[in-house]
Amino acid sequence: KFNGGKFYGIVQPTGSYNYEKQLKTSDPILKIAANESMLLNWFLARMQNLDPDIIVGHNLLDSHFDLILRRCQKFKISNWPKLGRIKTTTMPEFRNNRAGYGAALGRPICDLKISATELIRARAYDLQTLWGAIVATGENSKKYEKEFSSLYTEKQMRDIFKSGESVLSFVKNQLEVKTLQIFQMVCQLQAIPLAFQGFGVSETKMKFLQKF
């Protein structure tokens, strides 16, 4: 959340008609960037202004943060450290898919995928499987299963970007529904207190090592 509300953005698809007027009318908080570089800079500025005490998500460290860093490197965006709270100019090395672990230095991260691997046994740790293992087996399970948004095929994704209405519906579904689902699973696992505890241990170790 930002300034008491949500914020999210998309890139205007190349070669498509302009979505901005149509989508801004139906959802004024939606940011429509002319290109990916502008979207990344806008997102990083929002992160710095919001300065969250913790970032909660799924597969952040192994995938999403790594992707953000790679795109920042491609577009020569130097303000990627705004993901965290520690100023640095050295981008993490992209070895063994570990770059994401150094993307948000100084900020607690609650990654549902990692928390779930530590706390429960599941057939797999993707969102849909975890939803079935953590939430959909409990009370009102049919309701929960119905609410989980399905995965999209490549053809479905192409069809989505044929109209502004379908783009807006997709964005809202992905960011509103899945965000709430992730948060619900994190709370049910009681993973947020563990994330703060783990961050405190790491911070203590860092301060100890800085003395030598």
PDB file of C-alpha atoms in Angstrom, residues 8-210:
ATOM      1  CA  TYR A   8       0.532  -0.952  -9.335  1.00  0.00           C
ATOM      2  CA  GLY A   9       1.600  -0.435 -12.918  1.00  0.00           C
ATOM      3  CA  ILE A  10       2.018  -1.987 -16.353  1.00  0.00           C
ATOM      4  CA  VAL A  11       3.983  -1.213 -19.503  1.00  0.00           C
ATOM      5  CA  GLN A  12       2.097   0.023 -22.533  1.00  0.00           C
ATOM      6  CA  PRO A  13       2.396  -2.946 -24.959  1.00  0.00           C
ATOM      7  CA  THR A  14       4.402  -2.195 -28.099  1.00  0.00           C
ATOM      8  CA  GLY A  15       2.297  -1.819 -31.215  1.00  0.00           C
ATOM      9  CA  SER A  16      -0.989  -1.754 -29.298  1.00  0.00           C
ATOM     10  CA  TYR A  17      -3.492   1.055 -29.141  1.00  0.00           C
ATOM     11  CA  ASN A  18      -3.062   3.434 -26.237  1.00  0.00           C
ATOM     12  CA  TYR A  19      -4.625   2.046 -23.056  1.00  0.00           C
ATOM     13  CA  GLU A  20      -3.895   5.072 -20.899  1.00  0.00           C
ATOM     14  CA  LYS A  21      -7.057   7.126 -21.363  1.00  0.00           C
ATOM     15  CA  GLN A  22      -9.336   4.114 -21.106  1.00  0.00           C
ATOM     16  CA  LEU A  23      -7.669   2.482 -18.110  1.00  0.00           C
ATOM     17  CA  LYS A  24      -6.928   5.674 -16.180  1.00  0.00           C
ATOM     18  CA  THR A  25     -10.634   6.487 -16.263  1.00  0.00           C
ATOM     19  CA  SER A  26     -11.615   3.125 -14.780  1.00  0.00           C
ATOM     20  CA  ASP A  27      -8.693   2.877 -12.336  1.00  0.00           C
ATOM     21  CA  PRO A  28      -6.856   6.164 -11.603  1.00  0.00           C
ATOM     22  CA  ILE A  29      -4.231   4.518  -9.328  1.00  0.00           C
ATOM     23  CA  LEU A  30      -2.921   2.361 -12.182  1.00  0.00           C
ATOM     24  CA  LYS A  31       0.438   3.526 -13.552  1.00  0.00           C
ATOM     25  CA  ILE A  32       0.884   3.002 -17.295  1.00  0.00           C
ATOM     26  CA  ALA A  33       4.552   3.407 -18.209  1.00  0.00           C
ATOM     27  CA  ALA A  34       5.784   4.031 -21.735  1.00  0.00           C
ATOM     28  CA  ASN A  35       8.542   1.437 -21.328  1.00  0.00           C
ATOM     29  CA  GLU A  36       9.994  -1.060 -18.869  1.00  0.00           C
ATOM     30  CA  SER A  37      12.771   1.252 -17.683  1.00  0.00           C
ATOM     31  CA  MET A  38      10.262   3.921 -16.648  1.00  0.00           C
ATOM     32  CA  LEU A  39       8.135   1.328 -14.867  1.00  0.00           C
ATOM     33  CA  LEU A  40      11.114   0.022 -12.889  1.00  0.00           C
ATOM     34  CA  ASN A  41      12.200   3.524 -11.834  1.00  0.00           C
ATOM     35  CA  TRP A  42       8.642   4.354 -10.795  1.00  0.00           C
ATOM     36  CA  PHE A  43       8.356   1.145  -8.766  1.00  0.00           C
ATOM     37  CA  LEU A  44      11.696   1.669  -7.013  1.00  0.00           C
ATOM     38  CA  ALA A  45      10.775   5.259  -6.128  1.00  0.00           C
ATOM     39  CA  ARG A  46       7.505   4.015  -4.640  1.00  0.00           C
ATOM     40  CA  MET A  47       9.381   1.438  -2.606  1.00  0.00           C
ATOM     41  CA  GLN A  48      11.718   4.080  -1.212  1.00  0.00           C
ATOM     42  CA  ASN A  49       8.850   6.398  -0.278  1.00  0.00           C
ATOM     43  CA  LEU A  50       6.781   3.624   1.251  1.00  0.00           C
ATOM     44  CA  ASP A  51       9.767   2.128   3.129  1.00  0.00           C
ATOM     45  CA  PRO A  52       7.900  -1.030   4.259  1.00  0.00           C
ATOM     46  CA  ASP A  53       8.936  -2.707   7.503  1.00  0.00           C
ATOM     47  CA  ILE A  54       8.659  -6.084   5.771  1.00  0.00           C
ATOM     48  CA  ILE A  55       8.074  -7.381   2.239  1.00  0.00           C
ATOM     49  CA  VAL A  56       5.719 -10.353   1.949  1.00  0.00           C
ATOM     50  CA  GLY A  57       5.367 -12.440  -1.191  1.00  0.00           C
ATOM     51  CA  HIS A  58       5.903 -15.786  -2.860  1.00  0.00           C
ATOM     52  CA  ASN A  59       9.171 -16.846  -4.496  1.00  0.00           C
ATOM     53  CA  LEU A  60      10.634 -13.373  -3.992  1.00  0.00           C
ATOM     54  CA  LEU A  61      14.236 -14.337  -3.290  1.00  0.00           C
ATOM     55  CA  ASP A  62      14.708 -17.065  -5.899  1.00  0.00           C
ATOM     56  CA  SER A  63      12.730 -15.450  -8.714  1.00  0.00           C
ATOM     57  CA  HIS A  64      11.130 -12.003  -8.477  1.00  0.00           C
ATOM     58  CA  PHE A  65      14.007 -10.061  -6.912  1.00  0.00           C
ATOM     59  CA  ASP A  66      16.459 -11.806  -9.224  1.00  0.00           C
ATOM     60  CA  LEU A  67      14.349 -10.759 -12.215  1.00  0.00           C
ATOM     61  CA  ILE A  68      14.136  -7.138 -11.027  1.00  0.00           C
ATOM     62  CA  LEU A  69      17.923  -6.999 -10.623  1.00  0.00           C
ATOM     63  CA  ARG A  70      18.517  -8.477 -14.075  1.00  0.00           C
ATOM     64  CA  ARG A  71      16.183  -5.976 -15.712  1.00  0.00           C
ATOM     65  CA  CYS A  72      17.799  -3.109 -13.780  1.00  0.00           C
ATOM     66  CA  GLN A  73      21.178  -4.299 -15.017  1.00  0.00           C
ATOM     67  CA  LYS A  74      19.910  -4.484 -18.603  1.00  0.00           C
ATOM     68  CA  PHE A  75      18.552  -0.924 -18.513  1.00  0.00           C
ATOM     69  CA  LYS A  76      21.472   0.402 -16.433  1.00  0.00           C
ATOM     70  CA  ILE A  77      19.201   1.442 -13.562  1.00  0.00           C
ATOM     71  CA  SER A  78      21.434   2.273 -10.610  1.00  0.00           C
ATOM     72  CA  ASN A  79      18.787   2.880  -7.932  1.00  0.00           C
ATOM     73  CA  TRP A  80      17.938  -0.825  -7.469  1.00  0.00           C
ATOM     74  CA  PRO A  81      19.191  -0.639  -3.809  1.00  0.00           C
ATOM     75  CA  LYS A  82      15.921   1.182  -3.027  1.00  0.00           C
ATOM     76  CA  LEU A  83      14.439  -2.290  -2.664  1.00  0.00           C
ATOM     77  CA  GLY A  84      16.278  -2.400   0.656  1.00  0.00           C
ATOM     78  CA  ARG A  85      17.486   0.059   3.288  1.00  0.00           C
ATOM     79  CA  ILE A  86      21.246  -0.198   2.871  1.00  0.00           C
ATOM     80  CA  LYS A  87      23.053   1.986   0.344  1.00  0.00           C
ATOM     81  CA  THR A  88      25.350   0.043  -1.944  1.00  0.00           C
ATOM     82  CA  THR A  89      26.703   0.295  -5.468  1.00  0.00           C
ATOM     83  CA  THR A  90      27.667  -3.356  -5.876  1.00  0.00           C
ATOM     84  CA  MET A  91      24.998  -5.452  -7.517  1.00  0.00           C
ATOM     85  CA  PRO A  92      24.797  -9.067  -6.287  1.00  0.00           C
ATOM     86  CA  GLU A  93      26.413 -11.650  -8.532  1.00  0.00           C
ATOM     87  CA  PHE A  94      24.069 -13.733 -10.685  1.00  0.00           C
ATOM     88  CA  ARG A  95      25.443 -17.106  -9.658  1.00  0.00           C
ATOM     89  CA  ASN A  96      23.348 -20.127  -8.697  1.00  0.00           C
ATOM     90  CA  ASN A  97      20.196 -17.963  -8.739  1.00  0.00           C
ATOM     91  CA  ARG A  98      21.234 -16.312  -5.460  1.00  0.00           C
ATOM     92  CA  ALA A  99      21.254 -12.665  -6.556  1.00  0.00           C
ATOM     93  CA  GLY A 100      17.768 -12.085  -5.186  1.00  0.00           C
ATOM     94  CA  TYR A 101      18.984 -12.766  -1.655  1.00  0.00           C
ATOM     95  CA  GLY A 102      21.055  -9.574  -1.808  1.00  0.00           C
ATOM     96  CA  ALA A 103      18.434  -7.401  -3.479  1.00  0.00           C
ATOM     97  CA  ALA A 104      16.712  -5.917  -0.419  1.00  0.00           C
ATOM     98  CA  LEU A 105      19.530  -5.494   2.082  1.00  0.00           C
ATOM     99  CA  GLY A 106      18.459  -4.255   5.505  1.00  0.00           C
ATOM    100  CA  ARG A 107      14.787  -5.102   5.038  1.00  0.00           C
ATOM    101  CA  PRO A 108      12.993  -8.180   6.460  1.00  0.00           C
ATOM    102  CA  ILE A 109      11.599 -10.502   3.787  1.00  0.00           C
ATOM    103  CA  CYS A 110       8.818 -13.014   4.346  1.00  0.00           C
ATOM    104  CA  ASP A 111       8.944 -15.381   1.376  1.00  0.00           C
ATOM    105  CA  LEU A 112       6.011 -17.796   1.452  1.00  0.00           C
ATOM    106  CA  LYS A 113       7.835 -20.393  -0.646  1.00  0.00           C
ATOM    107  CA  ILE A 114      10.848 -20.514   1.671  1.00  0.00           C
ATOM    108  CA  SER A 115       8.717 -20.403   4.826  1.00  0.00           C
ATOM    109  CA  ALA A 116       6.545 -23.245   3.560  1.00  0.00           C
ATOM    110  CA  THR A 117       9.555 -25.455   2.781  1.00  0.00           C
ATOM    111  CA  GLU A 118      10.710 -24.963   6.367  1.00  0.00           C
ATOM    112  CA  LEU A 119       7.351 -25.385   8.090  1.00  0.00           C
ATOM    113  CA  ILE A 120       5.262 -27.941   6.152  1.00  0.00           C
ATOM    114  CA  ARG A 121       5.528 -30.855   3.768  1.00  0.00           C
ATOM    115  CA  ALA A 122       3.887 -30.330   0.412  1.00  0.00           C
ATOM    116  CA  ARG A 123       3.903 -32.044  -2.971  1.00  0.00           C
ATOM    117  CA  ALA A 124       5.300 -28.840  -4.454  1.00  0.00           C
ATOM    118  CA  TYR A 125       5.718 -25.248  -3.314  1.00  0.00           C
ATOM    119  CA  ASP A 126       4.105 -23.292  -6.137  1.00  0.00           C
ATOM    120  CA  LEU A 127       1.180 -21.063  -5.192  1.00  0.00           C
ATOM    121  CA  GLN A 128      -1.625 -23.330  -6.326  1.00  0.00           C
ATOM    122  CA  THR A 129      -0.243 -26.424  -4.581  1.00  0.00           C
ATOM    123  CA  LEU A 130       0.423 -24.471  -1.382  1.00  0.00           C
ATOM    124  CA  TRP A 131      -3.097 -23.057  -1.461  1.00  0.00           C
ATOM    125  CA  GLY A 132      -4.443 -26.587  -1.516  1.00  0.00           C
ATOM    126  CA  ALA A 133      -2.101 -27.742   1.237  1.00  0.00           C
ATOM    127  CA  ILE A 134      -2.497 -24.784   3.599  1.00  0.00           C
ATOM    128  CA  VAL A 135      -5.966 -23.313   3.077  1.00  0.00           C
ATOM    129  CA  ALA A 136      -8.208 -25.311   0.751  1.00  0.00           C
ATOM    130  CA  THR A 137      -8.170 -28.365   3.056  1.00  0.00           C
ATOM    131  CA  GLY A 138      -9.829 -26.459   5.883  1.00  0.00           C
ATOM    132  CA  GLU A 139     -13.199 -24.895   6.518  1.00  0.00           C
ATOM    133  CA  ASN A 140     -15.082 -23.724   3.407  1.00  0.00           C
ATOM    134  CA  SER A 141     -12.500 -25.494   1.242  1.00  0.00           C
ATOM    135  CA  LYS A 142     -14.744 -25.535  -1.852  1.00  0.00           C
ATOM    136  CA  LYS A 143     -15.110 -21.777  -1.621  1.00  0.00           C
ATOM    137  CA  TYR A 144     -11.344 -21.295  -1.304  1.00  0.00           C
ATOM    138  CA  GLU A 145     -10.592 -23.626  -4.211  1.00  0.00           C
ATOM    139  CA  LYS A 146     -13.053 -21.780  -6.396  1.00  0.00           C
ATOM    140  CA  GLU A 147     -11.527 -18.415  -5.551  1.00  0.00           C
ATOM    141  CA  PHE A 148      -7.992 -19.457  -6.518  1.00  0.00           C
ATOM    142  CA  SER A 149      -7.198 -17.949  -9.915  1.00  0.00           C
ATOM    143  CA  SER A 150      -6.097 -20.401 -12.576  1.00  0.00           C
ATOM    144  CA  LEU A 151      -2.835 -20.278 -14.487  1.00  0.00           C
ATOM    145  CA  TYR A 152      -2.808 -18.592 -17.890  1.00  0.00           C
ATOM    146  CA  THR A 153      -1.616 -20.123 -21.147  1.00  0.00           C
ATOM    147  CA  GLU A 154       0.427 -18.129 -23.667  1.00  0.00           C
ATOM    148  CA  LYS A 155      -2.615 -17.787 -25.943  1.00  0.00           C
ATOM    149  CA  GLN A 156      -4.750 -16.535 -23.059  1.00  0.00           C
ATOM    150  CA  MET A 157      -2.085 -13.965 -22.193  1.00  0.00           C
ATOM    151  CA  ARG A 158      -2.032 -12.694 -25.791  1.00  0.00           C
ATOM    152  CA  ASP A 159      -5.816 -12.460 -25.819  1.00  0.00           C
ATOM    153  CA  ILE A 160      -5.776 -10.481 -22.562  1.00  0.00           C
ATOM    154  CA  PHE A 161      -3.766  -7.676 -24.170  1.00  0.00           C
ATOM    155  CA  LYS A 162      -6.256  -7.207 -26.992  1.00  0.00           C
ATOM    156  CA  SER A 163      -8.386  -4.817 -24.935  1.00  0.00           C
ATOM    157  CA  GLY A 164      -7.962  -2.403 -22.081  1.00  0.00           C
ATOM    158  CA  GLU A 165     -10.755  -3.973 -20.054  1.00  0.00           C
ATOM    159  CA  SER A 166      -9.192  -7.428 -20.121  1.00  0.00           C
ATOM    160  CA  VAL A 167      -5.773  -5.986 -19.159  1.00  0.00           C
ATOM    161  CA  LEU A 168      -7.258  -4.188 -16.157  1.00  0.00           C
ATOM    162  CA  SER A 169      -9.190  -7.291 -15.114  1.00  0.00           C
ATOM    163  CA  PHE A 170      -6.006  -9.383 -15.333  1.00  0.00           C
ATOM    164  CA  VAL A 171      -3.952  -6.906 -13.302  1.00  0.00           C
ATOM    165  CA  LYS A 172      -6.588  -6.678 -10.598  1.00  0.00           C
ATOM    166  CA  ASN A 173      -6.931 -10.449 -10.442  1.00  0.00           C
ATOM    167  CA  GLN A 174      -3.206 -11.058 -10.158  1.00  0.00           C
ATOM    168  CA  LEU A 175      -2.444  -8.265  -7.712  1.00  0.00           C
ATOM    169  CA  GLU A 176      -5.553  -8.167  -5.564  1.00  0.00           C
ATOM    170  CA  VAL A 177      -6.710 -11.772  -5.405  1.00  0.00           C
ATOM    171  CA  LYS A 178      -3.312 -13.481  -5.319  1.00  0.00           C
ATOM    172  CA  THR A 179      -1.846 -10.923  -2.926  1.00  0.00           C
ATOM    173  CA  LEU A 180      -4.633 -11.613  -0.457  1.00  0.00           C
ATOM    174  CA  GLN A 181      -4.182 -15.349  -0.928  1.00  0.00           C
ATOM    175  CA  ILE A 182      -0.443 -15.134  -0.261  1.00  0.00           C
ATOM    176  CA  PHE A 183      -1.034 -13.040   2.841  1.00  0.00           C
ATOM    177  CA  GLN A 184      -3.663 -15.462   4.095  1.00  0.00           C
ATOM    178  CA  MET A 185      -1.272 -18.411   3.719  1.00  0.00           C
ATOM    179  CA  VAL A 186       1.582 -16.512   5.393  1.00  0.00           C
ATOM    180  CA  CYS A 187      -0.657 -15.678   8.345  1.00  0.00           C
ATOM    181  CA  GLN A 188      -1.912 -19.241   8.649  1.00  0.00           C
ATOM    182  CA  LEU A 189       1.708 -20.465   8.760  1.00  0.00           C
ATOM    183  CA  GLN A 190       2.559 -17.676  11.248  1.00  0.00           C
ATOM    184  CA  ALA A 191       5.575 -16.959   9.062  1.00  0.00           C
ATOM    185  CA  ILE A 192       5.861 -13.195   9.580  1.00  0.00           C
ATOM    186  CA  PRO A 193       7.129 -13.386  13.201  1.00  0.00           C
ATOM    187  CA  LEU A 194       9.677 -15.975  12.066  1.00  0.00           C
ATOM    188  CA  ALA A 195      10.832 -13.667   9.271  1.00  0.00           C
ATOM    189  CA  PHE A 196      11.427 -10.835  11.751  1.00  0.00           C
ATOM    190  CA  GLN A 197      13.223 -13.248  14.067  1.00  0.00           C
ATOM    191  CA  GLY A 198      15.462 -14.496  11.267  1.00  0.00           C
ATOM    192  CA  PHE A 199      16.189 -10.946  10.154  1.00  0.00           C
ATOM    193  CA  GLY A 200      17.188  -9.999  13.705  1.00  0.00           C
ATOM    194  CA  VAL A 201      19.653 -12.895  13.877  1.00  0.00           C
ATOM    195  CA  SER A 202      21.148 -11.956  10.494  1.00  0.00           C
ATOM    196  CA  GLU A 203      21.440  -8.301  11.474  1.00  0.00           C
ATOM    197  CA  THR A 204      23.219  -9.243  14.717  1.00  0.00           C
ATOM    198  CA  LYS A 205      25.678 -11.422  12.807  1.00  0.00           C
ATOM    199  CA  MET A 206      26.342  -8.589  10.325  1.00  0.00           C
ATOM    200  CA  LYS A 207      27.063  -6.088  13.106  1.00  0.00           C
ATOM    201  CA  PHE A 208      29.374  -8.618  14.789  1.00  0.00           C
ATOM    202  CA  LEU A 209      31.315  -9.246  11.581  1.00  0.00           C
ATOM    203  CA  GLN A 210      31.674  -5.498  10.923  1.00  0.00           C
TER     204      GLN A 210
END
